[in-house]
Coordinates of C-alpha atoms in Angstrom, one line a residue:
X6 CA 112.2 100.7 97.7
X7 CA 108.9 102.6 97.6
X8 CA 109.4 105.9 99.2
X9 CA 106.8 108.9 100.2
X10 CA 107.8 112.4 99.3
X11 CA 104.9 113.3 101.6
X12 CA 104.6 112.3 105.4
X13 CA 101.3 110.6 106.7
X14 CA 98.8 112.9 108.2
X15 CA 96.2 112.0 111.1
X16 CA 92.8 112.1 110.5
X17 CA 91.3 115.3 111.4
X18 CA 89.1 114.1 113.8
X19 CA 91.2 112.4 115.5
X20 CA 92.9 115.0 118.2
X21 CA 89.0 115.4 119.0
X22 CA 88.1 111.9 119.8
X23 CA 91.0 112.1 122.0
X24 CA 89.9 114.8 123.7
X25 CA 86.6 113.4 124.3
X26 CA 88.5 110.2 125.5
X27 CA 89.9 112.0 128.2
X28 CA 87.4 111.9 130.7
X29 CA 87.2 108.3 130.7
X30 CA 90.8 107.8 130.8
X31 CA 90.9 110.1 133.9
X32 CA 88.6 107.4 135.7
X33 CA 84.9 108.9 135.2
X34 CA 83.5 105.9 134.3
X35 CA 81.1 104.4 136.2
X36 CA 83.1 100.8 135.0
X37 CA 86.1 101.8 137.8
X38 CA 83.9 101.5 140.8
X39 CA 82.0 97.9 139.9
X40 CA 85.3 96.3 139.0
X41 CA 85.6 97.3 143.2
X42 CA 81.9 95.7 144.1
X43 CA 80.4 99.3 143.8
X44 CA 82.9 100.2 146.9
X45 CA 83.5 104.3 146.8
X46 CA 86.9 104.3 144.9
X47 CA 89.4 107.5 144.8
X48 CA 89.3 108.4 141.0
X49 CA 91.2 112.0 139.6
X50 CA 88.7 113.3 137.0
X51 CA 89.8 116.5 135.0
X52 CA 87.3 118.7 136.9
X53 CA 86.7 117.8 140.4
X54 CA 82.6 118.4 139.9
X55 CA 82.2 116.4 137.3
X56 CA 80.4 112.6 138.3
X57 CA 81.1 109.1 136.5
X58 CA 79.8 108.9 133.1
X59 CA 77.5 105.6 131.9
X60 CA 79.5 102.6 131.2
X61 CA 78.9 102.9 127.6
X62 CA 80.6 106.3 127.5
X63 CA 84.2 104.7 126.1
X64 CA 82.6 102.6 123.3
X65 CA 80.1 104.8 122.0
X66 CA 82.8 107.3 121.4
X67 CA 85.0 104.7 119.9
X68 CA 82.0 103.8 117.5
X69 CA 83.0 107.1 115.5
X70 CA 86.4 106.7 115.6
X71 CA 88.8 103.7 113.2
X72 CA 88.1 100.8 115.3
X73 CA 85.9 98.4 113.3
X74 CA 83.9 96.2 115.5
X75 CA 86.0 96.6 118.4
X76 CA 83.1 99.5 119.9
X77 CA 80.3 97.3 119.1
X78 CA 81.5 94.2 120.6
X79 CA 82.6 95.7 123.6
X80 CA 79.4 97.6 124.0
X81 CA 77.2 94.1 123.9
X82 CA 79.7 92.7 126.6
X83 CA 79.6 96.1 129.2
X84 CA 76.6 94.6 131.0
X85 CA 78.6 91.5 132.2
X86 CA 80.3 94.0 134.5
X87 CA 76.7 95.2 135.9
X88 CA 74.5 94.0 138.5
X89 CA 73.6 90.4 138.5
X90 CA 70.3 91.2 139.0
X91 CA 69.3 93.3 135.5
X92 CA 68.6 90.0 133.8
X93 CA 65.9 89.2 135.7
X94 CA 64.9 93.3 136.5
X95 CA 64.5 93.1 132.6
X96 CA 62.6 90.0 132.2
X97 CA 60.3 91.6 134.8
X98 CA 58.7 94.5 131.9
X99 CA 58.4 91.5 129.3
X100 CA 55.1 90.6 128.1
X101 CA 54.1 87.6 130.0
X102 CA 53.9 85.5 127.2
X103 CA 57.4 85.9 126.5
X104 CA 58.2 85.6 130.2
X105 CA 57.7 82.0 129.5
X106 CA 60.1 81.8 126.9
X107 CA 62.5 83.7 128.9
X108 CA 64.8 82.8 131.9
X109 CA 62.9 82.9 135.1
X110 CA 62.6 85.5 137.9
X111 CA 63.1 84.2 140.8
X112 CA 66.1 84.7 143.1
X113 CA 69.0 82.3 142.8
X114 CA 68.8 79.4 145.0
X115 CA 71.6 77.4 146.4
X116 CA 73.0 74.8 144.6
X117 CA 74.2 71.2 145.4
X118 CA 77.0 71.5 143.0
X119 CA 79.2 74.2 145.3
X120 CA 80.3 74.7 148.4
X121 CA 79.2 77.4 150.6
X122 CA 79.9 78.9 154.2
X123 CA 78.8 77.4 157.4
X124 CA 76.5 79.9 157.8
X125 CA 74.6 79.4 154.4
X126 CA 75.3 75.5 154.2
X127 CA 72.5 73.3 154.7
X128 CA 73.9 70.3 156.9
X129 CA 77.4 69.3 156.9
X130 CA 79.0 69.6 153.5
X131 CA 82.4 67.8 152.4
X132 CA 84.2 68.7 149.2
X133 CA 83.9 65.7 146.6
X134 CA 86.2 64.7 144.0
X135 CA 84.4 67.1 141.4
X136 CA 85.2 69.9 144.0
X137 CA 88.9 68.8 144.2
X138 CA 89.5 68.4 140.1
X139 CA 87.6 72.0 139.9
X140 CA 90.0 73.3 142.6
X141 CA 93.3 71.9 140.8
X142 CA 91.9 72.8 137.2
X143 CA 91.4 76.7 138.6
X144 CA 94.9 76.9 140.4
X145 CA 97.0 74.9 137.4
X146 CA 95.1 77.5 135.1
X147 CA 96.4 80.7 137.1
X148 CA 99.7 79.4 137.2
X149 CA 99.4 78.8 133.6
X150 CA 98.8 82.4 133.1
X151 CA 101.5 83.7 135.3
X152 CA 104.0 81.5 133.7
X153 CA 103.3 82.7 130.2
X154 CA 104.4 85.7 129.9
X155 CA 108.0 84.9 130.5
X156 CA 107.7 81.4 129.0
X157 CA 109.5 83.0 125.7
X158 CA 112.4 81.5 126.3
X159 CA 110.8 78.1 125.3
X160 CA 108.7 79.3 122.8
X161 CA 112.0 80.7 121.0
X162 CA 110.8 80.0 117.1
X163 CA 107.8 83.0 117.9
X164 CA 110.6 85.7 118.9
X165 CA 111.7 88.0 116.9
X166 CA 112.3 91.4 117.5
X167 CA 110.2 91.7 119.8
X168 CA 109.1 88.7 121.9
X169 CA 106.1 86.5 121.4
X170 CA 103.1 85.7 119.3
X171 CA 101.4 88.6 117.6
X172 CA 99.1 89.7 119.8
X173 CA 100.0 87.7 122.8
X174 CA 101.2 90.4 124.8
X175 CA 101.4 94.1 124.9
X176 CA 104.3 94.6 123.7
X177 CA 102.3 94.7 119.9
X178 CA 100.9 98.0 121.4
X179 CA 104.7 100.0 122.0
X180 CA 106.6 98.9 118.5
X181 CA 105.8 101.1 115.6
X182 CA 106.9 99.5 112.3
X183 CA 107.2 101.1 108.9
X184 CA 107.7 98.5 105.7
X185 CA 110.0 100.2 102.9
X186 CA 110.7 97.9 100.7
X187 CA 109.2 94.1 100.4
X188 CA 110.3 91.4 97.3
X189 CA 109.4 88.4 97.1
X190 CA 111.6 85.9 94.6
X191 CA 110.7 82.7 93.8
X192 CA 113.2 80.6 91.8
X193 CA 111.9 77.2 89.6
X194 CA 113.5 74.0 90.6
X195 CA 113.7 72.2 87.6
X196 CA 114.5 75.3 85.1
X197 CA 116.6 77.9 87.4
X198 CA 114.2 80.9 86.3
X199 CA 113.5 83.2 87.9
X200 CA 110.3 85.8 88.7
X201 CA 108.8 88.1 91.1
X202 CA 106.0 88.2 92.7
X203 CA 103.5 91.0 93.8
X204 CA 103.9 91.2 97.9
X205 CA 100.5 89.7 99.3
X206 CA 99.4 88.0 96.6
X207 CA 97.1 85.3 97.3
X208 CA 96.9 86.3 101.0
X209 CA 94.7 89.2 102.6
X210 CA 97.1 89.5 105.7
X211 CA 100.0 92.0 106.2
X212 CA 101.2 90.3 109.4
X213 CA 103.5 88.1 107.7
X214 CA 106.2 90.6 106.7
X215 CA 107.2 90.9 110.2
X216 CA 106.6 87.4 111.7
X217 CA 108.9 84.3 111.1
X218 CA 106.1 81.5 110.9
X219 CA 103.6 83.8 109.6
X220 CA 106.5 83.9 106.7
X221 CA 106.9 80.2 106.7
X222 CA 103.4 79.6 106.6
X223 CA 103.4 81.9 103.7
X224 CA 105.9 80.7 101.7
X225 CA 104.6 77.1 102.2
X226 CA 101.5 78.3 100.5
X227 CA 102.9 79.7 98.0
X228 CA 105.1 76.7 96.8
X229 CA 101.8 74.7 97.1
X230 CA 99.9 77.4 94.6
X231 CA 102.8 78.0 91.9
X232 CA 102.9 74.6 90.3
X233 CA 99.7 75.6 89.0
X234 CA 100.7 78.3 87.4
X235 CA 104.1 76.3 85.3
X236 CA 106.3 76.9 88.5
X237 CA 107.7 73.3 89.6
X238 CA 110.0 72.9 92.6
X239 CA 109.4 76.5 93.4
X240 CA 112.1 78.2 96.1
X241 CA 110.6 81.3 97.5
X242 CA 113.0 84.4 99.1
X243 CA 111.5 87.0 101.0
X244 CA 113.8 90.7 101.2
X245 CA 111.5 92.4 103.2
X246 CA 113.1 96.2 105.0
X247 CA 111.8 97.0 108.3
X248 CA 111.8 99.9 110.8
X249 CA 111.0 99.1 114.5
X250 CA 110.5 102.6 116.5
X251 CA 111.9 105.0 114.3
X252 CA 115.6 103.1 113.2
X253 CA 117.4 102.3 110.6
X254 CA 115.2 100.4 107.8
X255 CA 117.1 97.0 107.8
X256 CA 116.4 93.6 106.6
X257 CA 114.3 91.2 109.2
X258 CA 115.5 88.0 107.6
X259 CA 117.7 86.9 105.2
X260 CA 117.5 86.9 101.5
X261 CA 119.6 84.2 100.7
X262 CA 117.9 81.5 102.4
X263 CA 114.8 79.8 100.8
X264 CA 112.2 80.2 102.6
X265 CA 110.3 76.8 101.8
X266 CA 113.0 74.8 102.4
X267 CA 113.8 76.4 105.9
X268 CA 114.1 75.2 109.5
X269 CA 111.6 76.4 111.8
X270 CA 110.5 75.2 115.1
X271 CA 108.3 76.7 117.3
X272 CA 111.0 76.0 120.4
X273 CA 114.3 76.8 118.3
X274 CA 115.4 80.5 117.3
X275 CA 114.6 80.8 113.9
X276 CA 119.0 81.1 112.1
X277 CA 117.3 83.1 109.3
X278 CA 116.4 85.8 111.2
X279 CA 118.4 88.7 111.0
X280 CA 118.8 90.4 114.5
X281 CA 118.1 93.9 115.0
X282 CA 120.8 96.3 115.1
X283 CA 120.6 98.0 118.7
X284 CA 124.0 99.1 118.4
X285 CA 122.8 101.8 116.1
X286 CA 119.9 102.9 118.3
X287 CA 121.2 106.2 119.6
X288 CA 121.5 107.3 115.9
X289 CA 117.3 107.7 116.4
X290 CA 118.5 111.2 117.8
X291 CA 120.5 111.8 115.3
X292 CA 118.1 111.3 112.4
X293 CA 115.7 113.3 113.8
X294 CA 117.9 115.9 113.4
X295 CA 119.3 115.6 110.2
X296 CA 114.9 115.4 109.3
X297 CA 114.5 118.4 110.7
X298 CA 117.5 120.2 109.0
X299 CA 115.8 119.7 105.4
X300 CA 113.4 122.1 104.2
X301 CA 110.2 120.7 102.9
X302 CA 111.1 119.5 99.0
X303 CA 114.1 117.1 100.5
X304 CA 113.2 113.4 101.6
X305 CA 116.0 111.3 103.1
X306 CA 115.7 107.4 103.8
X307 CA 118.1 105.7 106.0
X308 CA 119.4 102.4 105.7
X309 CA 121.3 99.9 107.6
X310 CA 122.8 97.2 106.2
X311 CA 125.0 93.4 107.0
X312 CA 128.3 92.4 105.8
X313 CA 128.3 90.8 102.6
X314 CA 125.0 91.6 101.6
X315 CA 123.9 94.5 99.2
X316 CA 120.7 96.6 97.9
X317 CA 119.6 96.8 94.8
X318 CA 117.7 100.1 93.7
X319 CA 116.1 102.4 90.9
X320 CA 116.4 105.7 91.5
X321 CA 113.0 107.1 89.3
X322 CA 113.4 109.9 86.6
X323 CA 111.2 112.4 89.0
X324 CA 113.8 112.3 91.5
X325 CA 116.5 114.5 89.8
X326 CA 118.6 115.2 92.8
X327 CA 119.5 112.4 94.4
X328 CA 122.4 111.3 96.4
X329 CA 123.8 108.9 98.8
X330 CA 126.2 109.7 101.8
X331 CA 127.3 106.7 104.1
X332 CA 126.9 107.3 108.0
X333 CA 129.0 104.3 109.0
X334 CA 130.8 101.4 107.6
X335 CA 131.8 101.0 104.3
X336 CA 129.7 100.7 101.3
X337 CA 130.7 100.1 97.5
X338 CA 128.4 101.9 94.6
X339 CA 127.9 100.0 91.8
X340 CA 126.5 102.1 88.8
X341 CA 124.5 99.5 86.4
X342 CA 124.4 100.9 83.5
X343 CA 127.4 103.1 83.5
X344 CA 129.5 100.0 84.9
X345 CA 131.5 101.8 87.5
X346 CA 131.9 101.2 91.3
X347 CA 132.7 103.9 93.8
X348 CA 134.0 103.0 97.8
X349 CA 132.2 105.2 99.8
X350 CA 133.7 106.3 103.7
X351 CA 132.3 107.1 106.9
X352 CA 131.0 110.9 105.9
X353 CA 131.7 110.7 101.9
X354 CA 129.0 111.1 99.5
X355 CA 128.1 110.7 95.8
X356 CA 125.1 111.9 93.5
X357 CA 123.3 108.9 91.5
X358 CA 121.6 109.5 88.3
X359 CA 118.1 109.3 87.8
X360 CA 116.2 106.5 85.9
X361 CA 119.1 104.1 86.7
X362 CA 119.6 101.0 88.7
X363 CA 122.9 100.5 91.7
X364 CA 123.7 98.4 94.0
X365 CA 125.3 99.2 97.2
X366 CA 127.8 96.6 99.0
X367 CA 128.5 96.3 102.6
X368 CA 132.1 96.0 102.5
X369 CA 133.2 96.4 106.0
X370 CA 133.3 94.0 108.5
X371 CA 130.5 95.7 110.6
X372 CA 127.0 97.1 109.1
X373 CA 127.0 99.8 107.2
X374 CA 124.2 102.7 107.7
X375 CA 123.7 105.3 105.0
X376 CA 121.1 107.7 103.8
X377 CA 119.7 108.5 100.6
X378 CA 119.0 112.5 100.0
X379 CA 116.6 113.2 97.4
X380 CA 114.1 115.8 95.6
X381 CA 111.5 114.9 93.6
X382 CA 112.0 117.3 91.2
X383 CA 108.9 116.6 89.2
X384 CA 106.9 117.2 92.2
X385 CA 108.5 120.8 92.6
X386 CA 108.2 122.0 88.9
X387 CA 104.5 121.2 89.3
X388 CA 103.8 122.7 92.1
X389 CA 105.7 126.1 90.8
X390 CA 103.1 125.4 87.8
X391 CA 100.1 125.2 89.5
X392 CA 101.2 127.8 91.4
X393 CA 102.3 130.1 88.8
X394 CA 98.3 129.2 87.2
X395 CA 96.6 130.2 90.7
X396 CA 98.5 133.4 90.4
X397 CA 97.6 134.2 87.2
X398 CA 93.8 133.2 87.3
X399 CA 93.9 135.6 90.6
X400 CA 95.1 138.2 88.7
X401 CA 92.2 137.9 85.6
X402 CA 89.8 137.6 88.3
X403 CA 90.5 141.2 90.0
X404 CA 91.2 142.5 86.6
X405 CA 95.3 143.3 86.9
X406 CA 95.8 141.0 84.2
X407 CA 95.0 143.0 81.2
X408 CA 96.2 140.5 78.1
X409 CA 93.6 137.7 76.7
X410 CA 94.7 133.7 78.1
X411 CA 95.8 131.5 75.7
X412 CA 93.2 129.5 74.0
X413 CA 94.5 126.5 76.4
X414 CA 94.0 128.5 79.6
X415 CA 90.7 129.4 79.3
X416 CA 89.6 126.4 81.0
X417 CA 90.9 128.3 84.1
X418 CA 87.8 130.3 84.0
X419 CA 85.5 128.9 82.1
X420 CA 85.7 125.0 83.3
X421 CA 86.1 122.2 80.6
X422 CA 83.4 123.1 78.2
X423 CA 82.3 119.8 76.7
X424 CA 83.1 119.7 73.1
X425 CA 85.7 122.9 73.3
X426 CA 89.7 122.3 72.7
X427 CA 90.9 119.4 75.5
X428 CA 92.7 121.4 78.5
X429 CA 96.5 120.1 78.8
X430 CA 97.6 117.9 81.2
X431 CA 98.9 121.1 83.9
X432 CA 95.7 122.3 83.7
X433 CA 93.5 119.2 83.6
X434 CA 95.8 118.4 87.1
X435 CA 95.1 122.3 88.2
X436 CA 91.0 121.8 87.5
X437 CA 91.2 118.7 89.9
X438 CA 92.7 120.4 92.8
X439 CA 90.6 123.3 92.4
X440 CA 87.8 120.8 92.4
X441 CA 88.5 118.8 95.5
X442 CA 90.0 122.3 97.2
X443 CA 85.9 123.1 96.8
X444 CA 84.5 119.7 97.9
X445 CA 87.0 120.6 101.5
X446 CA 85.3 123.8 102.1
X447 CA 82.2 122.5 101.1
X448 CA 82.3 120.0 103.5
X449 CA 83.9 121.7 106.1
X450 CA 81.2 124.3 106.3
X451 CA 78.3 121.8 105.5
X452 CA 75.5 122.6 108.6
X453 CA 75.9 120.4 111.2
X454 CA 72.7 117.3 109.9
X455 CA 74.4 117.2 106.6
X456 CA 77.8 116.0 108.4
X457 CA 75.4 114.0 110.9
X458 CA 73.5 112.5 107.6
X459 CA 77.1 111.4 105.8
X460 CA 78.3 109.9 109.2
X461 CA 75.5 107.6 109.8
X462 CA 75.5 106.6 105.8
X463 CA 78.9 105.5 106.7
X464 CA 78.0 103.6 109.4
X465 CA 75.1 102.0 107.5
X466 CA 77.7 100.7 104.8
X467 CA 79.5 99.0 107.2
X468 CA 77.1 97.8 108.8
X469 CA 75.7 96.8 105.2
X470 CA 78.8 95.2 104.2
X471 CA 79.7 93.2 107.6
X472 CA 75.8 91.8 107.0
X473 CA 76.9 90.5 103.4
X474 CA 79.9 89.4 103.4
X475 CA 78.8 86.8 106.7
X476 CA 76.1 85.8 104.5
X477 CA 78.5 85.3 101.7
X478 CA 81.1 83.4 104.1
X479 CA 78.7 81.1 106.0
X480 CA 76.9 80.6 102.4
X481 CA 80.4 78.9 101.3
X482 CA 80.9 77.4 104.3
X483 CA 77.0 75.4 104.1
X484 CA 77.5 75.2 100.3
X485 CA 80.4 75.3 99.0
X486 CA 82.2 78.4 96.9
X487 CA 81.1 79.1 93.6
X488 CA 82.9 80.7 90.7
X489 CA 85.0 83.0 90.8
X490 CA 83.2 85.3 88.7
X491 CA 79.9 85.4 90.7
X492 CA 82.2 85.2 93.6
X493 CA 83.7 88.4 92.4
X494 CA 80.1 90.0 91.9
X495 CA 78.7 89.6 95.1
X496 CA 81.9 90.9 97.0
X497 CA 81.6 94.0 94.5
X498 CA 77.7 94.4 95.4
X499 CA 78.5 93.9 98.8
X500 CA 81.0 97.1 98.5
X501 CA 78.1 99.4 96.6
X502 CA 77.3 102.2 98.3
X503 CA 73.7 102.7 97.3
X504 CA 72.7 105.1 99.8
X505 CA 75.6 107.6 98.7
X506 CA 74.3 111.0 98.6
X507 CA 74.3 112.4 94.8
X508 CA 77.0 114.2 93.7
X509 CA 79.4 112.8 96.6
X510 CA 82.2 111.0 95.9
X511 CA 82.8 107.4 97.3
X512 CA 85.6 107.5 99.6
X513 CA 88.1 105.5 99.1
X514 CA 88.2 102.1 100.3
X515 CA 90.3 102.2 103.3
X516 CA 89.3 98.3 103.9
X517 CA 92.4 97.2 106.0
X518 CA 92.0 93.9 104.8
X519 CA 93.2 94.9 101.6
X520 CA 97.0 94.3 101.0
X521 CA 97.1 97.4 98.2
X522 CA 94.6 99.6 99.1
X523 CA 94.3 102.4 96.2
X524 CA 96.3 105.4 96.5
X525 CA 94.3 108.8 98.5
X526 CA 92.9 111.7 96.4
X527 CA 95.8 113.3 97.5
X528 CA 98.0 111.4 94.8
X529 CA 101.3 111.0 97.1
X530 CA 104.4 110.9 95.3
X531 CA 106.0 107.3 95.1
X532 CA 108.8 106.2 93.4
X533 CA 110.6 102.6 93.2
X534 CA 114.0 104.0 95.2

């Protein structure tokens, strides 16, 4: 299982977006009063002086936050909820030439297609039979759409956890999920061998870890792709470990079954789904407060568990300290290499050497759930290291360090000097966080059009690359795709950042499209646990 050592931090500018968000969530938009017919509505602003903000207010601020198109598409539908009359108030300060190319004027005039009040009808007017199949579409449609959200119960092969299609309800916008660990084994027909393969491969989604015929879909793909690459018969098995809201990672189906050969239906509960363990749900307090107990070099992982199924891990060599202690259940600990096994009970624990593979057995008749405590002891040494360098550069630079540096230290002061002795590794890792330390402050004191020039550049890349990559798609839809090579160099010219100001470094590519985006400058700590 791939764990972080280091916890996921917001984006700085985040908590500010929010707080500009507030006045529009406190109903200063001008948008709450025209969804009433411009009727005077009560609305409960933060400051009782302050008046409705343009329509526009929401999106323009969402435009500089992580939303993707989401701003601008919303901003080119606000005027639907305006006046009927701007259309033709705008066609008004056209050129007259263009008027005629533009939809008239004048004032709407009745139509013989509807029905309207006695007092605007012209002569007696009796509903036809478009009138009636109009009147039956409309009222079969809106019991259509108060029946569906609680039509789950014949939709059954969509459930899972949580109920539904993705997307098809807001219950998508309550669930937090967090993936720890995701295999995917496939198994050839004819031969028995077996392989792995990499977790999104040949797919851009990441949906399909947590959906059942997203997963069948997937692995249906996949057996069709893998003959062509000396794979016959293939039998695909997904062990995918999922967290909903803060529990126990578990598995969300089970790793026996093959995945191709599977039943689904889209009005039957999927039998290979494994159900979610709410009996362990008020252990959420509980973890929180064994997290908060560790100081800030211990990680812990917990894991929950079914009968007769176990985990197979590698603890790496950086993680020196590591142990498991079982919560609940019971659990046998199967040390590969040293070929020994160890029954764990409710509240015992035992350390696990590092560079190694176990397994860990469900034994009882109930799930187990236990933790893994570990410190990445390679992490810590480095950072006493670099620490014990920025100490000792401090103290040549204020003259309290008397003695000469060592021949491989003078880069500490000096900088790689091109053609000089190679810097080790500790410092070469110490130059680079010096360096992007400086690029931080740099651009955290950078006057105020420098940020405004590298926000719009941004901005203009996306822009950029949305533009390109439609040409490129609706190119290969008119034409057909070509190679994969020049395939492969337009998508890499259409992620060029030409305008970059010099000296900057690209950003990373955050594209969320991408189902292994590159690791951060920050280098977080991962291991296969």
């Amino acid at each position: 299982m791939a764990v972080s050592a280091r916890p996921a931090r917001a984006p700085r500018g985040s908590g500010l977006m929010m707080v500009l968000d507030i006045p529009q969530e406190r109903g200063l938009s001008s948008l709450d009063r025209r969804y009433l017919d411009g009727l005077e509505v009560c609305r409960f602003p933060l400051l009782d002086a302050l008046q409705p903000l343009p329509l526009d207010w929401m999106y323009l601020i969402y435009t500089i936050m992580f939303l993707g198109m989401f701003p601008y598409v919303m901003l080119a539908s606000s005027p639907l909820f305006c006046s009927p009359e701007w259309p033709r108030k705008l066609v008004a300060h056209c050129p007259k030439k263009l008027q005629e190319l533009l939809p008239l004027r004048t004032a709407p005039q009745p139509s013989t297609s509807c029905m309207y009040k006695r007092s605007r009808a012209r002569g007696s007017q009796k509903p036809g039979l478009r009138h009636k199949l109009s009147t039956a579409f409309t009222l079969l449609y809106l019991l259509e759409q108060l029946f569906l959200p609680y039509s789950h119960f014949l939709t059954q092969g969509y459930n899972n956890w949580t109920n539904g299609l993705y997307g098809y309800s807001w219950d998508m916008m309550v669930h937090s999920r967090s993936h720890q660990h995701v295999k995917i084994t496939y198994r050839d027909g004819r031969t028995g061998e077996l392989g792995y393969l990499n977790p999104g491969v040949f797919t851009q989604s990441r949906r399909w870890k947590d959906h059942a015929d997203m997963l069948k879909q997937y692995a249906t793909c996949l057996s069709r792709l893998l003959p062509k690459y000396n794979v016959t018969e293939p039998q695909i098995y997904f062990d995918i470990w999922v967290s909903i809201n803060d529990r126990f990672q578990q598995r969300i189906f089970d790793p026996r079954v093959d995945i191709v050969q599977a039943a689904w239906s889209p009005f039957q509960r999927t039998p290979w789904l494994q159900p979610l363990l709410m009996d362990l749900s008020p252990w959420r307090t509980k973890l929180q407060e064994i997290k908060s107990s560790l100081d800030n070099h211990t990680e812990v992982v917990f894991i929950a568990d079914f009968p007769g199924l176990h985990l197979e891990n590698f603890v790496s060599e950086d993680l020196g300290n590591t142990s498991i202690q079982l919560l609940q259940g019971e659990v046998t600990v199967e040390l590969v290499a040293e070929q020994k096994n160890q029954t764990l009970q409710e509240g015992e624990k035992m350390q696990l050497p590092a560079g190694e593979y176990h397994k860990v057995y469900t034994v009882s008749s109930s799930p187990s759930c236990y933790m893994y405590i570990y410190v990445n002891t390679t992490e810590v040494a480095l950072e006493q290291d670099l620490a014990y360098l920025q100490e000792l550069k401090e103290k040549v630079e204020n003259g309290s360090e008397t003695g000469p540096l060592p021949p491989e230290l003078q880069p500490l002061l000096e900088g790689e000097v091109k053609g000089g002795p190679e810097p080790t590794p500790l410092v070469q890792t110490f130059l680079r966080r010096q360096q992007r330390l400086q690029e931080i402050e740099r651009r955290r004191n950078a006057p105020f059009h420098e940020r405004l020039v590298r926000f719009l550049l941004r901005k203009l890349f996306i822009f950029r690359r949305s533009f390109l990559m439609t040409c490129i798609s609706l190119r290969n839809l008119a034409f057909g795709r070509p190679s994969l090579e020049q395939l492969a160099q337009e998508v890499t010219y259409a992620n060029l950042r030409p305008f970059e100001p010099a000296g900057e470094p690209s950003p990373v590519n955050t594209d969320s499209s991408n189902p292994n985006p590159p690791e951060p400058d920050s280098h977080p700590v991962h291991s296969e646990f």
